[in-house]
Amino acid sequence: MTNIHDDITDEARRIVEAGQAQGITLRLLGGLAVRLRSPSATHRALARAYPDIDFATPARRSHMVETLLTGLGYEPNKSFNLLNGDSRLLFYDQGHRRQIDVFVGAFEMCHRVPVAERLDSDALTIPLAELLLTKLQIVHMNEKDVRDICALLLDHPFGEADRETINLPRITRICAEDWGLWKTVTLSLHKVQDFRDAYDLEAAAKLTIIERLSELRTALEHAPKSLKWKMRAAIGERVQWYDLPEEVRRG
Amino acid sequence: MSAGESARSHPEQATATSAAESTLFLRKATGLVRSWSVFDAFIYAFFSINLVTLGLYIISQMWFFEGGLIPALIISGVIILAECVVYAGLIAVMPRAGGDYVWQSRILGGGVGFVLAITGWWFILWLWTPIYADMLRQIFFVPLLGVIGAKDAALWFAWDPTAYFIVCVLTVVFVAAVIALGMKTYARVQKFCFWIGNAGLLVVCLFLLFGSNAGFKAGLEANASQMFGAAPGVYDATIKAGQTAGAITPLFGGSLVSIFLLMPYLTFFNLWPNWGATLYGEVKGADDFKKNFWGMALALIVTTLLAVVFFLLVDKTISWDFLNNANAAYWSYRWGFSTDAPPLNVWPYPAMLAMFLTTNPILQFVVMLAMSMWFFGWAGTVFLSSTRVIFAAAFDRLLPEAAAQINPRTRTPIWALGLMVVPGLIVSALFAYNVPLFGNPFQSITLASTLVIAVTFLGSTISAIILPYTKKDLYDASPIAKYKIAGVPLISVAGVIFAAFLLFLLYEWLLDPNALYGIGWSINEKGIKNTTSIIFMLVMYGLALGIYLGMRAYRKRHDGIDLGMIYKEIPVE
């Protein structure tokens, strides 16, 4: 018998708080983090299911995460964690058929996003800027990702700081260091713009999304780029600029 | 570049570039970017058939053959391509950490799989520890100390068994440290060593290309005397000592049979393009047969070509005749066939000999240091692949769970490494001091290091041959099901070719009809009946069988687990 909550948002909060009590920093990312930060994620046009809970944690205390989550009733994927534990940890809640993904030190999927650097910015999730980037870095974006991005952009203007604004300088700084990430983010912005009409949102909401997409695109375009960015840009699309994550089969 | 241009130049990205073309993917929720790229796997394979360490080391011991070295390199390379097909296929069907152990235990059965994989990927690596260390001292300590003028220290490392044992300890410390860094950092280390080592080799090749034999003779006289205190006239004295020792191996020529007889030695060097097989659970796109194949095959092809070019350049400037005689003089003394110390009183490391073409110590030092990266980028292979087999066996509960645990802070697989390091150091002591255990000097069993792994590979090869027939569903659902030759699965065809080659090698090693290898029970009256080698191998197989039977009984009695049932399932990733 475990104390795992049926409600996934309650359960996510329980884990974050249990971690905090033991000195372990865990912050939500992924769809559930969007849901907790953006009321629009529950709008009928943007609502979606949340089968997994994703966390980020700093590398230095990641070894305590397995003890924490096992104690909270989760079953670790031992072989996966053994081989990949320096960057990822996987846990299962068999009763609710849920999976917990823990990104250790950084978020690495199609691109690397340094999510663990500012985990103290918010008590529950990674900062909005990084949260948006984890969605925009996806090369093979699915519908859930587009909905999440729309929800974030609808509820949060760009600004110079975190909390309830999306820290625009942070996004442009990260992208100005990494041409591959910049490229994928730029393409993702086009993709979201293409799909915003597919959702049954009010005209004003769509306009807000378009304006913010445009604001981000302009900022990315004009931000000063690093030498590394420029050198990689010179090679361009001739060399693949992203990774494609592989599915993890549970057996 | 406009969005439209982007879409045209990269179709995969077309989805993102225009409303008309946009589509969304059915990507599942969880993905993983695996630690190693295909290029990382290629470098691992390239280093596993390491020309500068394994290649030069074993070829230096092959001075008494009638077959040509270069045809043997090429023909064995072609045959070993079949091994690449076999292993690339097995990996594509079951890309799991543990490789041979997982395949054999699921296809041939738990007992056979455990015994063959544990001996070939774990126990025998204890013997490889001092062999790796021997190469470290010969290509790193001896030449570098010689170059900086520390002649006595260089000779101490070259000949003293205590110095040799110290190098064994340093080797395992380095290997444990580099493995503890994790797969991503390991990949970065080997990539750095790959480029620096190859740059060093390029310089060595340029010296050989533009040098002359007269220049080499003069350089040898000057440098060998200055660095190691060799007596004047070292070139001619070396030729004479080599001829006395019976140096005959040609670079070219010989009958096909005599060429094949080099291969039981040569495979010490080139049988391992599949050495990353146990790691493929951590390589991107491991279920892509072609990528797996080319990762291994290119390593084999590039290394074989590199070896051919290198020895041709050696022949041009140093002369193969001199090198072969120097090898004979060195090893016949070290193995006790001769009591006359070699005139060149260190291992005739060809890269060092090439650098004798200059007397600039800074250049010599820099190039020798760069060449040592061939060791440091490769050294981790002695234990890294093995840890994955230990993990896989522990997950199957054939070993205590602790064997698959890591130190939570350092992420070091302490127990798995301990199971490699501690026995490895015991065997190193026996090897370094050349203890005459069970009648033969311990260093006489060097080639057993290859024999035991070849037996393991034979087990996996048989698994590959029967896979399409005994695990039909698994095979049919795999990406290799479409590859057939005349209706017969490619993996089975390649398996038969490679199995025949392995059986030939095992026959030569074990029965040694031409009295050439000295690690088996020779049926030739002039050959060696190496009791040390036979007992060493039997002890390992007995130990593995004992662990299997003991753990199986223990799990049944104490945990109520029938291990036979575990082997019916493919392990999770």
PDB file of N, CA and C in Angstrom, chain A residues 52 63 77-88 99 101 108-109 138-143 145-146 183 187 190-191 194-195 199 237 241-251, chain B residues 1 6 9-10 12-13 15-19 22-25 27-35 95 97 184 282-287 388 391 395 401 404-406 408-409 411 572-573:
ATOM      1  N   ASP A  52       2.767  11.162 -17.359  1.00  0.00           N
ATOM      2  CA  ASP A  52       4.085  11.085 -16.714  1.00  0.00           C
ATOM      3  C   ASP A  52       4.352  12.319 -15.870  1.00  0.00           C
ATOM      4  N   HIS A  63      22.086  11.229  -6.319  1.00  0.00           N
ATOM      5  CA  HIS A  63      22.133   9.888  -5.727  1.00  0.00           C
ATOM      6  C   HIS A  63      21.069   9.705  -4.642  1.00  0.00           C
ATOM      7  N   ASN A  77      13.662   1.718 -12.311  1.00  0.00           N
ATOM      8  CA  ASN A  77      14.138   0.868 -13.405  1.00  0.00           C
ATOM      9  C   ASN A  77      15.641   0.695 -13.160  1.00  0.00           C
ATOM     10  N   LYS A  78      15.971  -0.391 -12.476  1.00  0.00           N
ATOM     11  CA  LYS A  78      17.338  -0.540 -11.957  1.00  0.00           C
ATOM     12  C   LYS A  78      18.387  -0.564 -13.051  1.00  0.00           C
ATOM     13  N   SER A  79      18.132  -1.334 -14.100  1.00  0.00           N
ATOM     14  CA  SER A  79      19.169  -1.440 -15.127  1.00  0.00           C
ATOM     15  C   SER A  79      19.343  -0.113 -15.858  1.00  0.00           C
ATOM     16  N   PHE A  80      18.220   0.553 -16.139  1.00  0.00           N
ATOM     17  CA  PHE A  80      18.306   1.846 -16.818  1.00  0.00           C
ATOM     18  C   PHE A  80      19.047   2.853 -15.940  1.00  0.00           C
ATOM     19  N   ASN A  81      18.677   2.902 -14.673  1.00  0.00           N
ATOM     20  CA  ASN A  81      19.297   3.881 -13.772  1.00  0.00           C
ATOM     21  C   ASN A  81      20.782   3.606 -13.571  1.00  0.00           C
ATOM     22  N   LEU A  82      21.128   2.323 -13.588  1.00  0.00           N
ATOM     23  CA  LEU A  82      22.547   1.976 -13.422  1.00  0.00           C
ATOM     24  C   LEU A  82      23.377   2.499 -14.589  1.00  0.00           C
ATOM     25  N   LEU A  83      22.846   2.318 -15.793  1.00  0.00           N
ATOM     26  CA  LEU A  83      23.628   2.679 -16.976  1.00  0.00           C
ATOM     27  C   LEU A  83      23.513   4.157 -17.344  1.00  0.00           C
ATOM     28  N   ASN A  84      22.396   4.780 -16.961  1.00  0.00           N
ATOM     29  CA  ASN A  84      22.162   6.160 -17.410  1.00  0.00           C
ATOM     30  C   ASN A  84      22.009   7.161 -16.280  1.00  0.00           C
ATOM     31  N   GLY A  85      22.242   6.697 -15.061  1.00  0.00           N
ATOM     32  CA  GLY A  85      21.924   7.510 -13.882  1.00  0.00           C
ATOM     33  C   GLY A  85      22.686   8.817 -13.772  1.00  0.00           C
ATOM     34  N   ASP A  86      23.758   8.958 -14.526  1.00  0.00           N
ATOM     35  CA  ASP A  86      24.463  10.246 -14.475  1.00  0.00           C
ATOM     36  C   ASP A  86      23.698  11.332 -15.221  1.00  0.00           C
ATOM     37  N   SER A  87      22.700  10.930 -16.028  1.00  0.00           N
ATOM     38  CA  SER A  87      21.927  11.930 -16.758  1.00  0.00           C
ATOM     39  C   SER A  87      20.407  11.730 -16.640  1.00  0.00           C
ATOM     40  N   ARG A  88      19.963  10.511 -16.421  1.00  0.00           N
ATOM     41  CA  ARG A  88      18.519  10.251 -16.347  1.00  0.00           C
ATOM     42  C   ARG A  88      18.220   9.157 -15.344  1.00  0.00           C
ATOM     43  N   GLN A  99       4.764   7.037 -15.083  1.00  0.00           N
ATOM     44  CA  GLN A  99       6.229   6.976 -15.104  1.00  0.00           C
ATOM     45  C   GLN A  99       6.788   8.292 -14.597  1.00  0.00           C
ATOM     46  N   ASP A 101      10.181  10.560 -14.792  1.00  0.00           N
ATOM     47  CA  ASP A 101      11.462  10.796 -15.467  1.00  0.00           C
ATOM     48  C   ASP A 101      12.201  11.861 -14.682  1.00  0.00           C
ATOM     49  N   GLU A 108      18.489  16.784 -21.671  1.00  0.00           N
ATOM     50  CA  GLU A 108      19.078  16.428 -22.969  1.00  0.00           C
ATOM     51  C   GLU A 108      18.110  15.574 -23.754  1.00  0.00           C
ATOM     52  N   MET A 109      17.572  16.155 -24.785  1.00  0.00           N
ATOM     53  CA  MET A 109      16.724  15.380 -25.710  1.00  0.00           C
ATOM     54  C   MET A 109      17.234  15.691 -27.125  1.00  0.00           C
ATOM     55  N   ILE A 138      12.155  20.516 -29.348  1.00  0.00           N
ATOM     56  CA  ILE A 138      11.733  19.218 -29.893  1.00  0.00           C
ATOM     57  C   ILE A 138      11.667  19.284 -31.426  1.00  0.00           C
ATOM     58  N   VAL A 139      12.349  18.395 -32.072  1.00  0.00           N
ATOM     59  CA  VAL A 139      12.356  18.369 -33.532  1.00  0.00           C
ATOM     60  C   VAL A 139      11.076  17.715 -34.059  1.00  0.00           C
ATOM     61  N   HIS A 140      10.751  16.575 -33.520  1.00  0.00           N
ATOM     62  CA  HIS A 140       9.512  15.898 -33.913  1.00  0.00           C
ATOM     63  C   HIS A 140       8.417  16.243 -32.908  1.00  0.00           C
ATOM     64  N   MET A 141       7.915  17.445 -33.054  1.00  0.00           N
ATOM     65  CA  MET A 141       6.941  17.957 -32.097  1.00  0.00           C
ATOM     66  C   MET A 141       5.601  17.242 -32.274  1.00  0.00           C
ATOM     67  N   ASN A 142       4.947  16.924 -31.184  1.00  0.00           N
ATOM     68  CA  ASN A 142       3.606  16.350 -31.309  1.00  0.00           C
ATOM     69  C   ASN A 142       2.562  17.352 -30.837  1.00  0.00           C
ATOM     70  N   GLU A 143       1.326  16.957 -30.914  1.00  0.00           N
ATOM     71  CA  GLU A 143       0.249  17.906 -30.649  1.00  0.00           C
ATOM     72  C   GLU A 143       0.271  18.410 -29.208  1.00  0.00           C
ATOM     73  N   ASP A 145       2.795  18.922 -27.402  1.00  0.00           N
ATOM     74  CA  ASP A 145       3.838  19.946 -27.262  1.00  0.00           C
ATOM     75  C   ASP A 145       3.330  21.299 -27.749  1.00  0.00           C
ATOM     76  N   VAL A 146       2.618  21.293 -28.873  1.00  0.00           N
ATOM     77  CA  VAL A 146       2.099  22.549 -29.419  1.00  0.00           C
ATOM     78  C   VAL A 146       1.103  23.159 -28.440  1.00  0.00           C
ATOM     79  N   LYS A 183      18.382  26.929 -34.142  1.00  0.00           N
ATOM     80  CA  LYS A 183      17.754  26.515 -35.399  1.00  0.00           C
ATOM     81  C   LYS A 183      16.438  25.785 -35.136  1.00  0.00           C
ATOM     82  N   LEU A 187      12.572  26.919 -35.972  1.00  0.00           N
ATOM     83  CA  LEU A 187      11.649  26.093 -36.760  1.00  0.00           C
ATOM     84  C   LEU A 187      10.388  25.764 -35.966  1.00  0.00           C
ATOM     85  N   HIS A 190       7.813  28.528 -36.068  1.00  0.00           N
ATOM     86  CA  HIS A 190       7.025  28.487 -37.303  1.00  0.00           C
ATOM     87  C   HIS A 190       5.929  27.431 -37.181  1.00  0.00           C
ATOM     88  N   LYS A 191       6.311  26.301 -36.646  1.00  0.00           N
ATOM     89  CA  LYS A 191       5.369  25.190 -36.571  1.00  0.00           C
ATOM     90  C   LYS A 191       4.187  25.547 -35.669  1.00  0.00           C
ATOM     91  N   ASP A 194       1.905  27.826 -37.440  1.00  0.00           N
ATOM     92  CA  ASP A 194       1.108  27.125 -38.437  1.00  0.00           C
ATOM     93  C   ASP A 194      -0.093  26.422 -37.816  1.00  0.00           C
ATOM     94  N   PHE A 195       0.066  25.969 -36.600  1.00  0.00           N
ATOM     95  CA  PHE A 195      -0.970  25.123 -36.008  1.00  0.00           C
ATOM     96  C   PHE A 195      -1.936  25.853 -35.078  1.00  0.00           C
ATOM     97  N   TYR A 199      -6.639  24.970 -33.209  1.00  0.00           N
ATOM     98  CA  TYR A 199      -7.242  24.879 -31.880  1.00  0.00           C
ATOM     99  C   TYR A 199      -8.354  25.913 -31.721  1.00  0.00           C
ATOM    100  N   GLU A 237      22.850  23.405 -42.242  1.00  0.00           N
ATOM    101  CA  GLU A 237      22.051  22.178 -42.195  1.00  0.00           C
ATOM    102  C   GLU A 237      22.728  21.003 -42.890  1.00  0.00           C
ATOM    103  N   TRP A 241      21.843  18.786 -36.877  1.00  0.00           N
ATOM    104  CA  TRP A 241      22.118  19.675 -35.745  1.00  0.00           C
ATOM    105  C   TRP A 241      21.363  19.266 -34.478  1.00  0.00           C
ATOM    106  N   TYR A 242      20.732  18.116 -34.504  1.00  0.00           N
ATOM    107  CA  TYR A 242      19.936  17.689 -33.348  1.00  0.00           C
ATOM    108  C   TYR A 242      20.105  16.189 -33.144  1.00  0.00           C
ATOM    109  N   ASP A 243      19.779  15.750 -31.944  1.00  0.00           N
ATOM    110  CA  ASP A 243      19.693  14.322 -31.663  1.00  0.00           C
ATOM    111  C   ASP A 243      18.242  13.900 -31.760  1.00  0.00           C
ATOM    112  N   LEU A 244      18.024  12.641 -32.064  1.00  0.00           N
ATOM    113  CA  LEU A 244      16.659  12.124 -31.996  1.00  0.00           C
ATOM    114  C   LEU A 244      16.596  11.105 -30.873  1.00  0.00           C
ATOM    115  N   PRO A 245      15.910  11.443 -29.794  1.00  0.00           N
ATOM    116  CA  PRO A 245      15.837  10.497 -28.674  1.00  0.00           C
ATOM    117  C   PRO A 245      15.187   9.192 -29.096  1.00  0.00           C
ATOM    118  N   GLU A 246      15.645   8.109 -28.484  1.00  0.00           N
ATOM    119  CA  GLU A 246      15.070   6.798 -28.776  1.00  0.00           C
ATOM    120  C   GLU A 246      14.111   6.408 -27.662  1.00  0.00           C
ATOM    121  N   GLU A 247      13.132   5.602 -28.014  1.00  0.00           N
ATOM    122  CA  GLU A 247      12.181   5.153 -27.003  1.00  0.00           C
ATOM    123  C   GLU A 247      12.872   4.207 -26.016  1.00  0.00           C
ATOM    124  N   VAL A 248      12.470   4.288 -24.790  1.00  0.00           N
ATOM    125  CA  VAL A 248      12.951   3.338 -23.782  1.00  0.00           C
ATOM    126  C   VAL A 248      11.863   2.301 -23.599  1.00  0.00           C
ATOM    127  N   ARG A 249      12.212   1.058 -23.984  1.00  0.00           N
ATOM    128  CA  ARG A 249      11.208  -0.003 -23.847  1.00  0.00           C
ATOM    129  C   ARG A 249      11.267  -0.581 -22.443  1.00  0.00           C
ATOM    130  N   ARG A 250      10.114  -0.764 -21.862  1.00  0.00           N
ATOM    131  CA  ARG A 250      10.088  -1.261 -20.487  1.00  0.00           C
ATOM    132  C   ARG A 250      10.223  -2.768 -20.411  1.00  0.00           C
ATOM    133  N   GLY A 251      10.153  -3.461 -21.546  1.00  0.00           N
ATOM    134  CA  GLY A 251      10.296  -4.902 -21.556  1.00  0.00           C
ATOM    135  C   GLY A 251       9.013  -5.612 -21.141  1.00  0.00           C
TER     136      GLY A 251
ATOM    137  N   MET B   1      19.048  31.872 -44.627  1.00  0.00           N
ATOM    138  CA  MET B   1      18.277  30.868 -45.394  1.00  0.00           C
ATOM    139  C   MET B   1      16.795  30.980 -45.017  1.00  0.00           C
ATOM    140  N   SER B   6      15.117  25.974 -46.283  1.00  0.00           N
ATOM    141  CA  SER B   6      15.403  25.007 -45.230  1.00  0.00           C
ATOM    142  C   SER B   6      14.664  23.701 -45.493  1.00  0.00           C
ATOM    143  N   SER B   9      16.238  21.802 -48.410  1.00  0.00           N
ATOM    144  CA  SER B   9      17.558  21.232 -48.160  1.00  0.00           C
ATOM    145  C   SER B   9      17.515  20.140 -47.096  1.00  0.00           C
ATOM    146  N   HIS B  10      16.518  20.111 -46.306  1.00  0.00           N
ATOM    147  CA  HIS B  10      16.460  19.105 -45.245  1.00  0.00           C
ATOM    148  C   HIS B  10      15.023  18.628 -45.096  1.00  0.00           C
ATOM    149  N   GLU B  12      13.527  16.373 -43.619  1.00  0.00           N
ATOM    150  CA  GLU B  12      13.013  16.010 -42.308  1.00  0.00           C
ATOM    151  C   GLU B  12      12.457  17.213 -41.566  1.00  0.00           C
ATOM    152  N   GLN B  13      12.995  18.373 -41.931  1.00  0.00           N
ATOM    153  CA  GLN B  13      12.557  19.580 -41.264  1.00  0.00           C
ATOM    154  C   GLN B  13      11.400  20.269 -41.984  1.00  0.00           C
ATOM    155  N   THR B  15       8.445  19.692 -42.151  1.00  0.00           N
ATOM    156  CA  THR B  15       7.243  19.790 -41.348  1.00  0.00           C
ATOM    157  C   THR B  15       7.127  21.125 -40.652  1.00  0.00           C
ATOM    158  N   ALA B  16       8.267  21.747 -40.410  1.00  0.00           N
ATOM    159  CA  ALA B  16       8.242  22.940 -39.594  1.00  0.00           C
ATOM    160  C   ALA B  16       8.205  24.208 -40.421  1.00  0.00           C
ATOM    161  N   THR B  17       8.241  24.096 -41.701  1.00  0.00           N
ATOM    162  CA  THR B  17       8.561  25.282 -42.464  1.00  0.00           C
ATOM    163  C   THR B  17       7.400  25.967 -43.160  1.00  0.00           C
ATOM    164  N   SER B  18       6.324  25.297 -43.365  1.00  0.00           N
ATOM    165  CA  SER B  18       5.200  25.996 -43.973  1.00  0.00           C
ATOM    166  C   SER B  18       3.907  25.370 -43.510  1.00  0.00           C
ATOM    167  N   ALA B  19       2.874  26.203 -43.491  1.00  0.00           N
ATOM    168  CA  ALA B  19       1.591  25.712 -43.009  1.00  0.00           C
ATOM    169  C   ALA B  19       1.098  24.546 -43.841  1.00  0.00           C
ATOM    170  N   SER B  22       3.087  21.379 -42.884  1.00  0.00           N
ATOM    171  CA  SER B  22       3.281  21.013 -41.488  1.00  0.00           C
ATOM    172  C   SER B  22       2.489  19.776 -41.090  1.00  0.00           C
ATOM    173  N   THR B  23       3.164  18.929 -40.353  1.00  0.00           N
ATOM    174  CA  THR B  23       2.498  17.778 -39.739  1.00  0.00           C
ATOM    175  C   THR B  23       3.063  17.633 -38.344  1.00  0.00           C
ATOM    176  N   LEU B  24       2.353  16.909 -37.542  1.00  0.00           N
ATOM    177  CA  LEU B  24       2.861  16.642 -36.194  1.00  0.00           C
ATOM    178  C   LEU B  24       3.156  15.162 -36.082  1.00  0.00           C
ATOM    179  N   PHE B  25       4.024  14.822 -35.157  1.00  0.00           N
ATOM    180  CA  PHE B  25       4.496  13.457 -35.040  1.00  0.00           C
ATOM    181  C   PHE B  25       3.768  12.709 -33.934  1.00  0.00           C
ATOM    182  N   ARG B  27       5.157  11.071 -31.664  1.00  0.00           N
ATOM    183  CA  ARG B  27       6.260  10.765 -30.757  1.00  0.00           C
ATOM    184  C   ARG B  27       5.696  10.350 -29.407  1.00  0.00           C
ATOM    185  N   LYS B  28       6.281   9.306 -28.830  1.00  0.00           N
ATOM    186  CA  LYS B  28       5.823   8.884 -27.512  1.00  0.00           C
ATOM    187  C   LYS B  28       6.401   9.814 -26.457  1.00  0.00           C
ATOM    188  N   ALA B  29       5.947   9.627 -25.247  1.00  0.00           N
ATOM    189  CA  ALA B  29       6.294  10.596 -24.208  1.00  0.00           C
ATOM    190  C   ALA B  29       7.757  10.536 -23.797  1.00  0.00           C
ATOM    191  N   THR B  30       8.310   9.336 -23.687  1.00  0.00           N
ATOM    192  CA  THR B  30       9.641   9.218 -23.105  1.00  0.00           C
ATOM    193  C   THR B  30      10.679   8.871 -24.151  1.00  0.00           C
ATOM    194  N   GLY B  31      11.709   9.627 -24.186  1.00  0.00           N
ATOM    195  CA  GLY B  31      12.803   9.319 -25.086  1.00  0.00           C
ATOM    196  C   GLY B  31      14.109   9.435 -24.338  1.00  0.00           C
ATOM    197  N   LEU B  32      15.134   8.858 -24.925  1.00  0.00           N
ATOM    198  CA  LEU B  32      16.441   8.915 -24.297  1.00  0.00           C
ATOM    199  C   LEU B  32      17.486   9.155 -25.370  1.00  0.00           C
ATOM    200  N   VAL B  33      18.352  10.106 -25.118  1.00  0.00           N
ATOM    201  CA  VAL B  33      19.508  10.290 -25.982  1.00  0.00           C
ATOM    202  C   VAL B  33      20.619   9.444 -25.378  1.00  0.00           C
ATOM    203  N   ARG B  34      20.972   8.384 -26.046  1.00  0.00           N
ATOM    204  CA  ARG B  34      21.949   7.465 -25.471  1.00  0.00           C
ATOM    205  C   ARG B  34      23.330   8.111 -25.430  1.00  0.00           C
ATOM    206  N   SER B  35      24.155   7.552 -24.541  1.00  0.00           N
ATOM    207  CA  SER B  35      25.429   8.202 -24.213  1.00  0.00           C
ATOM    208  C   SER B  35      26.387   8.282 -25.396  1.00  0.00           C
ATOM    209  N   PRO B  95      19.680  -5.202 -28.697  1.00  0.00           N
ATOM    210  CA  PRO B  95      20.684  -4.217 -28.276  1.00  0.00           C
ATOM    211  C   PRO B  95      20.670  -4.035 -26.761  1.00  0.00           C
ATOM    212  N   ALA B  97      22.759  -4.112 -22.895  1.00  0.00           N
ATOM    213  CA  ALA B  97      24.011  -4.119 -22.150  1.00  0.00           C
ATOM    214  C   ALA B  97      24.272  -5.561 -21.721  1.00  0.00           C
ATOM    215  N   LYS B 184      29.889   9.157 -21.045  1.00  0.00           N
ATOM    216  CA  LYS B 184      30.043  10.365 -21.866  1.00  0.00           C
ATOM    217  C   LYS B 184      31.461  10.898 -21.780  1.00  0.00           C
ATOM    218  N   GLU B 282      23.984   1.256 -24.844  1.00  0.00           N
ATOM    219  CA  GLU B 282      24.236   2.669 -24.573  1.00  0.00           C
ATOM    220  C   GLU B 282      24.655   3.441 -25.819  1.00  0.00           C
ATOM    221  N   VAL B 283      24.451   2.832 -26.990  1.00  0.00           N
ATOM    222  CA  VAL B 283      24.843   3.484 -28.243  1.00  0.00           C
ATOM    223  C   VAL B 283      23.588   3.893 -29.018  1.00  0.00           C
ATOM    224  N   LYS B 284      23.626   5.093 -29.575  1.00  0.00           N
ATOM    225  CA  LYS B 284      22.471   5.593 -30.334  1.00  0.00           C
ATOM    226  C   LYS B 284      22.195   4.712 -31.553  1.00  0.00           C
ATOM    227  N   GLY B 285      20.929   4.437 -31.783  1.00  0.00           N
ATOM    228  CA  GLY B 285      20.535   3.704 -32.993  1.00  0.00           C
ATOM    229  C   GLY B 285      21.098   2.309 -33.073  1.00  0.00           C
ATOM    230  N   ALA B 286      21.182   1.619 -31.909  1.00  0.00           N
ATOM    231  CA  ALA B 286      21.824   0.301 -31.895  1.00  0.00           C
ATOM    232  C   ALA B 286      21.015  -0.764 -32.620  1.00  0.00           C
ATOM    233  N   ASP B 287      19.753  -0.482 -32.943  1.00  0.00           N
ATOM    234  CA  ASP B 287      18.996  -1.487 -33.675  1.00  0.00           C
ATOM    235  C   ASP B 287      19.124  -1.293 -35.195  1.00  0.00           C
ATOM    236  N   ARG B 388      29.715  -4.424 -18.046  1.00  0.00           N
ATOM    237  CA  ARG B 388      28.329  -4.580 -18.531  1.00  0.00           C
ATOM    238  C   ARG B 388      27.884  -6.044 -18.470  1.00  0.00           C
ATOM    239  N   PHE B 391      27.088  -6.630 -14.855  1.00  0.00           N
ATOM    240  CA  PHE B 391      25.777  -6.030 -14.546  1.00  0.00           C
ATOM    241  C   PHE B 391      24.643  -6.939 -15.022  1.00  0.00           C
ATOM    242  N   PHE B 395      21.760  -8.684 -12.868  1.00  0.00           N
ATOM    243  CA  PHE B 395      20.323  -8.430 -13.038  1.00  0.00           C
ATOM    244  C   PHE B 395      19.548  -9.734 -13.216  1.00  0.00           C
ATOM    245  N   GLU B 401      23.459  -9.083  -6.051  1.00  0.00           N
ATOM    246  CA  GLU B 401      22.963  -7.793  -6.516  1.00  0.00           C
ATOM    247  C   GLU B 401      24.023  -6.701  -6.396  1.00  0.00           C
ATOM    248  N   ALA B 404      26.005  -5.273  -9.308  1.00  0.00           N
ATOM    249  CA  ALA B 404      25.428  -4.264 -10.217  1.00  0.00           C
ATOM    250  C   ALA B 404      25.129  -2.976  -9.475  1.00  0.00           C
ATOM    251  N   GLN B 405      25.828  -2.735  -8.404  1.00  0.00           N
ATOM    252  CA  GLN B 405      25.612  -1.477  -7.680  1.00  0.00           C
ATOM    253  C   GLN B 405      26.752  -0.526  -7.966  1.00  0.00           C
ATOM    254  N   ILE B 406      26.421   0.752  -7.852  1.00  0.00           N
ATOM    255  CA  ILE B 406      27.449   1.761  -8.049  1.00  0.00           C
ATOM    256  C   ILE B 406      27.553   2.606  -6.802  1.00  0.00           C
ATOM    257  N   PRO B 408      27.020   5.672  -4.970  1.00  0.00           N
ATOM    258  CA  PRO B 408      26.051   6.709  -5.322  1.00  0.00           C
ATOM    259  C   PRO B 408      26.678   8.073  -5.568  1.00  0.00           C
ATOM    260  N   ARG B 409      27.778   8.367  -4.937  1.00  0.00           N
ATOM    261  CA  ARG B 409      28.388   9.687  -5.117  1.00  0.00           C
ATOM    262  C   ARG B 409      29.238   9.760  -6.382  1.00  0.00           C
ATOM    263  N   ARG B 411      29.397   7.349  -8.756  1.00  0.00           N
ATOM    264  CA  ARG B 411      28.811   6.554  -9.828  1.00  0.00           C
ATOM    265  C   ARG B 411      29.806   5.524 -10.371  1.00  0.00           C
ATOM    266  N   VAL B 572      15.071  -6.151 -19.930  1.00  0.00           N
ATOM    267  CA  VAL B 572      14.647  -4.796 -20.303  1.00  0.00           C
ATOM    268  C   VAL B 572      15.877  -3.961 -20.615  1.00  0.00           C
ATOM    269  N   GLU B 573      15.646  -2.856 -21.319  1.00  0.00           N
ATOM    270  CA  GLU B 573      16.760  -1.941 -21.629  1.00  0.00           C
ATOM    271  C   GLU B 573      17.128  -1.150 -20.395  1.00  0.00           C
TER     272      GLU B 573
END
